[in-house]
mmCIF file of C-alpha atoms in Angstrom:
data_model
loop_
_atom_site.group_PDB
_atom_site.id
_atom_site.type_symbol
_atom_site.label_atom_id
_atom_site.label_comp_id
_atom_site.label_asym_id
_atom_site.label_seq_id
_atom_site.Cartn_x
_atom_site.Cartn_y
_atom_site.Cartn_z
ATOM 1 C CA MET F 10 123.312 -103.780 -188.437
ATOM 2 C CA HIS F 11 123.511 -106.298 -185.667
ATOM 3 C CA SER F 12 126.769 -108.528 -185.174
ATOM 4 C CA HIS F 13 124.784 -111.408 -182.901
ATOM 5 C CA VAL F 14 121.779 -113.055 -182.867
ATOM 6 C CA PHE F 15 120.370 -114.791 -179.801
ATOM 7 C CA LEU F 16 117.223 -116.959 -179.503
ATOM 8 C CA THR F 17 115.071 -116.434 -176.100
ATOM 9 C CA GLY F 18 111.912 -118.162 -174.841
ATOM 10 C CA PRO F 19 110.909 -119.795 -172.221
ATOM 11 C CA PRO F 20 112.138 -123.369 -171.313
ATOM 12 C CA GLY F 21 111.888 -126.373 -173.438
ATOM 13 C CA ILE F 22 110.312 -124.085 -176.531
ATOM 14 C CA GLY F 23 112.612 -125.332 -178.631
ATOM 15 C CA LYS F 24 115.663 -122.964 -178.594
ATOM 16 C CA THR F 25 118.156 -125.569 -178.778
ATOM 17 C CA THR F 26 116.878 -127.506 -181.429
ATOM 18 C CA LEU F 27 116.843 -124.756 -183.821
ATOM 19 C CA ILE F 28 120.342 -123.497 -182.762
ATOM 20 C CA ARG F 29 121.437 -126.736 -183.903
ATOM 21 C CA LYS F 30 119.867 -126.575 -187.001
ATOM 22 C CA ALA F 31 120.607 -123.320 -187.321
ATOM 23 C CA SER F 32 124.367 -124.593 -186.900
ATOM 24 C CA GLU F 33 124.113 -127.840 -189.652
ATOM 25 C CA VAL F 34 122.481 -125.135 -192.261
ATOM 26 C CA LEU F 35 125.962 -122.918 -191.605
ATOM 27 C CA ILE F 36 128.129 -125.639 -191.777
ATOM 28 C CA SER F 37 126.800 -127.334 -194.989
ATOM 29 C CA SER F 38 127.302 -123.414 -196.698
ATOM 30 C CA ARG F 39 130.562 -123.681 -195.824
ATOM 31 C CA VAL F 40 130.696 -121.364 -192.230
ATOM 32 C CA PRO F 41 132.550 -123.045 -190.064
ATOM 33 C CA VAL F 42 130.502 -123.020 -186.376
ATOM 34 C CA ASP F 43 131.891 -124.208 -183.271
ATOM 35 C CA GLY F 44 130.731 -123.633 -179.701
ATOM 36 C CA PHE F 45 128.429 -125.454 -177.129
ATOM 37 C CA TYR F 46 124.905 -126.698 -176.821
ATOM 38 C CA THR F 47 123.157 -127.920 -173.446
ATOM 39 C CA GLU F 48 121.685 -130.109 -173.410
ATOM 40 C CA GLU F 49 119.060 -132.384 -170.722
ATOM 41 C CA VAL F 50 120.118 -135.804 -169.556
ATOM 42 C CA ARG F 51 117.426 -137.691 -168.817
ATOM 43 C CA GLN F 52 116.938 -141.270 -166.289
ATOM 44 C CA GLY F 53 114.260 -142.981 -168.046
ATOM 45 C CA HIS F 54 110.968 -140.254 -167.989
ATOM 46 C CA ARG F 55 112.835 -138.317 -165.624
ATOM 47 C CA ARG F 56 115.155 -135.339 -166.472
ATOM 48 C CA ILE F 57 118.614 -135.985 -163.907
ATOM 49 C CA GLY F 58 120.414 -132.817 -165.364
ATOM 50 C CA PHE F 59 122.419 -131.029 -167.997
ATOM 51 C CA ASP F 60 125.367 -131.752 -169.987
ATOM 52 C CA VAL F 61 127.406 -128.989 -172.410
ATOM 53 C CA VAL F 62 128.467 -130.192 -175.501
ATOM 54 C CA THR F 63 130.552 -129.168 -178.364
ATOM 55 C CA MET F 64 129.400 -128.542 -181.874
ATOM 56 C CA THR F 65 131.974 -131.308 -182.428
ATOM 57 C CA GLY F 66 130.322 -133.860 -180.188
ATOM 58 C CA ASN F 67 132.734 -133.735 -176.944
ATOM 59 C CA ARG F 68 130.562 -133.846 -173.873
ATOM 60 C CA GLU F 69 130.770 -132.956 -170.458
ATOM 61 C CA LYS F 70 128.508 -132.131 -167.269
ATOM 62 C CA LEU F 71 126.846 -129.046 -165.980
ATOM 63 C CA ALA F 72 124.352 -130.214 -163.488
ATOM 64 C CA ARG F 73 122.961 -133.251 -161.696
ATOM 65 C CA ILE F 74 119.989 -133.447 -159.195
ATOM 66 C CA SER F 75 121.389 -132.758 -155.911
ATOM 67 C CA ALA F 76 120.206 -136.386 -154.608
ATOM 68 C CA ASP F 77 122.614 -137.508 -157.039
ATOM 69 C CA LEU F 78 125.591 -135.514 -155.753
ATOM 70 C CA ARG F 79 125.173 -135.885 -152.165
ATOM 71 C CA ASN F 80 128.936 -136.206 -151.820
ATOM 72 C CA GLU F 81 130.236 -133.148 -154.063
ATOM 73 C CA ASP F 82 130.052 -129.373 -153.247
ATOM 74 C CA CYS F 83 126.991 -128.218 -153.331
ATOM 75 C CA THR F 84 128.447 -124.658 -153.519
ATOM 76 C CA HIS F 85 127.195 -124.048 -156.791
ATOM 77 C CA ARG F 86 123.226 -124.652 -156.806
ATOM 78 C CA VAL F 87 120.045 -123.643 -159.042
ATOM 79 C CA GLY F 88 117.135 -124.826 -157.280
ATOM 80 C CA GLN F 89 117.466 -128.580 -157.501
ATOM 81 C CA TYR F 90 120.315 -129.209 -159.167
ATOM 82 C CA ILE F 91 123.964 -128.676 -157.950
ATOM 83 C CA VAL F 92 126.354 -126.991 -160.540
ATOM 84 C CA ASP F 93 129.803 -128.511 -161.480
ATOM 85 C CA ILE F 94 131.441 -124.898 -162.138
ATOM 86 C CA SER F 95 135.328 -126.059 -162.026
ATOM 87 C CA THR F 96 134.170 -129.067 -165.144
ATOM 88 C CA PHE F 97 132.097 -126.250 -166.653
ATOM 89 C CA GLU F 98 134.718 -123.805 -166.613
ATOM 90 C CA GLN F 99 137.763 -126.043 -167.530
ATOM 91 C CA PHE F 100 135.736 -128.086 -170.878
ATOM 92 C CA VAL F 101 134.248 -124.253 -172.157
ATOM 93 C CA LEU F 102 136.552 -121.390 -171.496
ATOM 94 C CA PRO F 103 139.712 -122.817 -173.511
ATOM 95 C CA LEU F 104 136.951 -122.324 -176.455
ATOM 96 C CA MET F 105 135.580 -119.608 -175.747
ATOM 97 C CA ASP F 106 138.912 -118.104 -175.535
ATOM 98 C CA SER F 107 140.248 -119.082 -178.750
ATOM 99 C CA PHE F 108 136.811 -116.739 -180.289
ATOM 100 C CA GLY F 109 137.681 -113.988 -178.103
ATOM 101 C CA LYS F 110 141.267 -113.684 -179.712
ATOM 102 C CA GLN F 111 139.579 -114.383 -183.270
ATOM 103 C CA LYS F 112 140.714 -112.080 -185.529
ATOM 104 C CA SER F 113 139.633 -111.756 -189.682
ATOM 105 C CA THR F 114 141.818 -112.588 -192.525
ATOM 106 C CA THR F 115 141.114 -113.090 -195.715
ATOM 107 C CA ASN F 116 141.331 -116.879 -195.556
ATOM 108 C CA ASN F 117 138.967 -117.249 -192.126
ATOM 109 C CA LEU F 118 136.343 -114.684 -192.544
ATOM 110 C CA HIS F 119 134.098 -116.985 -192.084
ATOM 111 C CA ARG F 120 135.827 -119.052 -189.386
ATOM 112 C CA LEU F 121 133.977 -116.918 -187.006
ATOM 113 C CA VAL F 122 130.356 -118.227 -185.616
ATOM 114 C CA CYS F 123 130.320 -119.050 -181.900
ATOM 115 C CA VAL F 124 127.756 -120.726 -180.296
ATOM 116 C CA ILE F 125 126.544 -120.528 -176.947
ATOM 117 C CA ASP F 126 123.632 -122.396 -175.863
ATOM 118 C CA GLU F 127 123.335 -121.074 -173.058
ATOM 119 C CA ILE F 128 123.394 -117.814 -171.406
ATOM 120 C CA GLY F 129 121.377 -118.982 -167.884
ATOM 121 C CA LYS F 130 121.622 -118.832 -164.456
ATOM 122 C CA MET F 131 123.843 -122.196 -164.273
ATOM 123 C CA GLU F 132 126.428 -120.508 -166.797
ATOM 124 C CA LEU F 133 126.220 -117.268 -164.920
ATOM 125 C CA LEU F 134 127.835 -118.613 -161.782
ATOM 126 C CA SER F 135 131.070 -118.972 -163.439
ATOM 127 C CA GLN F 136 132.540 -115.303 -163.195
ATOM 128 C CA SER F 137 134.698 -116.266 -165.811
ATOM 129 C CA PHE F 138 132.452 -117.437 -168.438
ATOM 130 C CA ILE F 139 131.117 -113.649 -168.294
ATOM 131 C CA SER F 140 134.210 -112.450 -168.728
ATOM 132 C CA ALA F 141 134.684 -114.373 -171.843
ATOM 133 C CA VAL F 142 131.250 -114.292 -173.102
ATOM 134 C CA ASP F 143 131.888 -110.380 -172.692
ATOM 135 C CA LYS F 144 134.665 -110.292 -174.874
ATOM 136 C CA ILE F 145 133.399 -112.477 -177.565
ATOM 137 C CA LEU F 146 130.580 -110.311 -177.637
ATOM 138 C CA ASP F 147 133.143 -107.477 -178.270
ATOM 139 C CA ASN F 148 135.201 -108.821 -181.125
ATOM 140 C CA PRO F 149 134.581 -107.119 -184.307
ATOM 141 C CA SER F 150 135.892 -110.258 -185.783
ATOM 142 C CA THR F 151 132.823 -112.758 -184.281
ATOM 143 C CA VAL F 152 129.726 -113.265 -184.714
ATOM 144 C CA VAL F 153 127.329 -114.799 -181.996
ATOM 145 C CA LEU F 154 124.419 -117.577 -182.127
ATOM 146 C CA GLY F 155 123.044 -118.016 -178.627
ATOM 147 C CA THR F 156 120.235 -118.239 -176.270
ATOM 148 C CA LEU F 157 119.374 -116.325 -173.246
ATOM 149 C CA PRO F 158 116.586 -117.390 -171.055
ATOM 150 C CA VAL F 159 113.273 -115.885 -170.012
ATOM 151 C CA SER F 160 113.340 -113.517 -167.064
ATOM 152 C CA ARG F 161 110.457 -115.343 -165.248
ATOM 153 C CA GLY F 162 110.017 -113.434 -161.882
ATOM 154 C CA ARG F 163 113.580 -112.269 -161.165
ATOM 155 C CA ILE F 164 115.788 -110.081 -163.755
ATOM 156 C CA ILE F 165 119.318 -111.545 -164.786
ATOM 157 C CA PRO F 166 121.181 -108.610 -164.717
ATOM 158 C CA PHE F 167 123.815 -109.865 -167.502
ATOM 159 C CA VAL F 168 121.197 -111.182 -169.548
ATOM 160 C CA GLU F 169 118.992 -107.913 -169.728
ATOM 161 C CA GLU F 170 122.605 -106.526 -171.036
ATOM 162 C CA ILE F 171 122.998 -108.323 -173.749
ATOM 163 C CA ARG F 172 119.177 -107.966 -174.615
ATOM 164 C CA ARG F 173 120.083 -103.906 -174.506
ATOM 165 C CA ARG F 174 123.494 -104.188 -176.807
ATOM 166 C CA GLN F 175 122.516 -102.636 -180.127
ATOM 167 C CA ASN F 176 124.319 -104.915 -182.053
ATOM 168 C CA VAL F 177 122.176 -108.221 -180.980
ATOM 169 C CA LYS F 178 119.300 -109.265 -183.158
ATOM 170 C CA LEU F 179 116.891 -111.159 -180.271
ATOM 171 C CA PHE F 180 114.253 -113.566 -182.126
ATOM 172 C CA ASN F 181 111.510 -114.857 -179.597
ATOM 173 C CA VAL F 182 110.472 -118.155 -179.891
ATOM 174 C CA THR F 183 106.986 -119.358 -179.499
ATOM 175 C CA LYS F 184 105.228 -123.037 -180.257
ATOM 176 C CA GLU F 185 103.682 -120.971 -183.085
ATOM 177 C CA ASN F 186 106.244 -119.700 -184.982
ATOM 178 C CA ARG F 187 109.472 -121.656 -184.019
ATOM 179 C CA ASP F 188 109.084 -123.993 -187.002
ATOM 180 C CA LYS F 189 108.869 -121.002 -189.355
ATOM 181 C CA ILE F 190 112.023 -119.147 -188.194
ATOM 182 C CA LEU F 191 114.965 -121.418 -188.742
ATOM 183 C CA ASP F 192 115.609 -119.752 -192.614
ATOM 184 C CA GLU F 193 115.447 -115.973 -190.628
ATOM 185 C CA ILE F 194 117.819 -117.170 -188.285
ATOM 186 C CA VAL F 195 120.333 -118.496 -190.731
ATOM 187 C CA THR F 196 120.002 -115.830 -193.044
ATOM 188 C CA SER F 197 120.414 -112.968 -189.560
ATOM 189 C CA ILE F 198 123.950 -114.992 -189.228
ATOM 190 C CA GLN F 199 124.585 -114.967 -192.871
ATOM 191 C CA ASP F 200 123.957 -111.079 -192.856
ATOM 192 C CA CYS F 201 126.689 -110.914 -190.030
ATOM 193 C CA CYS F 202 129.416 -112.871 -191.291
ATOM 194 C CA SER F 203 128.942 -110.349 -194.034
ATOM 195 C CA LYS F 204 129.384 -107.251 -192.370
ATOM 196 C CA LYS F 205 132.590 -108.776 -190.690
ATOM 197 C CA ALA F 206 134.030 -109.704 -193.733
ATOM 198 C CA LYS F 207 133.813 -106.061 -195.354
#
């Protein structure tokens, strides 16, 4: 029986949209959800970076194209983007830490769904983030709803470790199924929550 649900697929296929829709359904059925998702930042028709957004709507910078960050530290770079690891860690790690320490009681059995969108190259520049994800995935009182990138050429070891976990159910999102699998994703998460409650 799986304990966590991850969506995978190429960029732009609709993983984040499905995560947000599934979260809305879960919340409406009284399953509290917290965590974060990654959102594109655009200037007109041009993508200039990414922000991290919590489920409550708080937002912080994750990355910007290097031309817009000429005076900032260029140590953490993915392609044309400079990743603001310090801001990301300060914003996300306290939230994740609370899930890593979460324990079930009769009063909070369903306060357990942690959204992590996504576990990708930018986020994985932070060793602290990797440790936090490991801790959450190992916590028997926590259910993760997350996204993983598709490896294009170069394998990302930590992503492959998550894929191989026996307690992870993986949904491969495609153009053909992305409008049809929302109910199955929600049911899978609800099953995970029910298992945790036993």
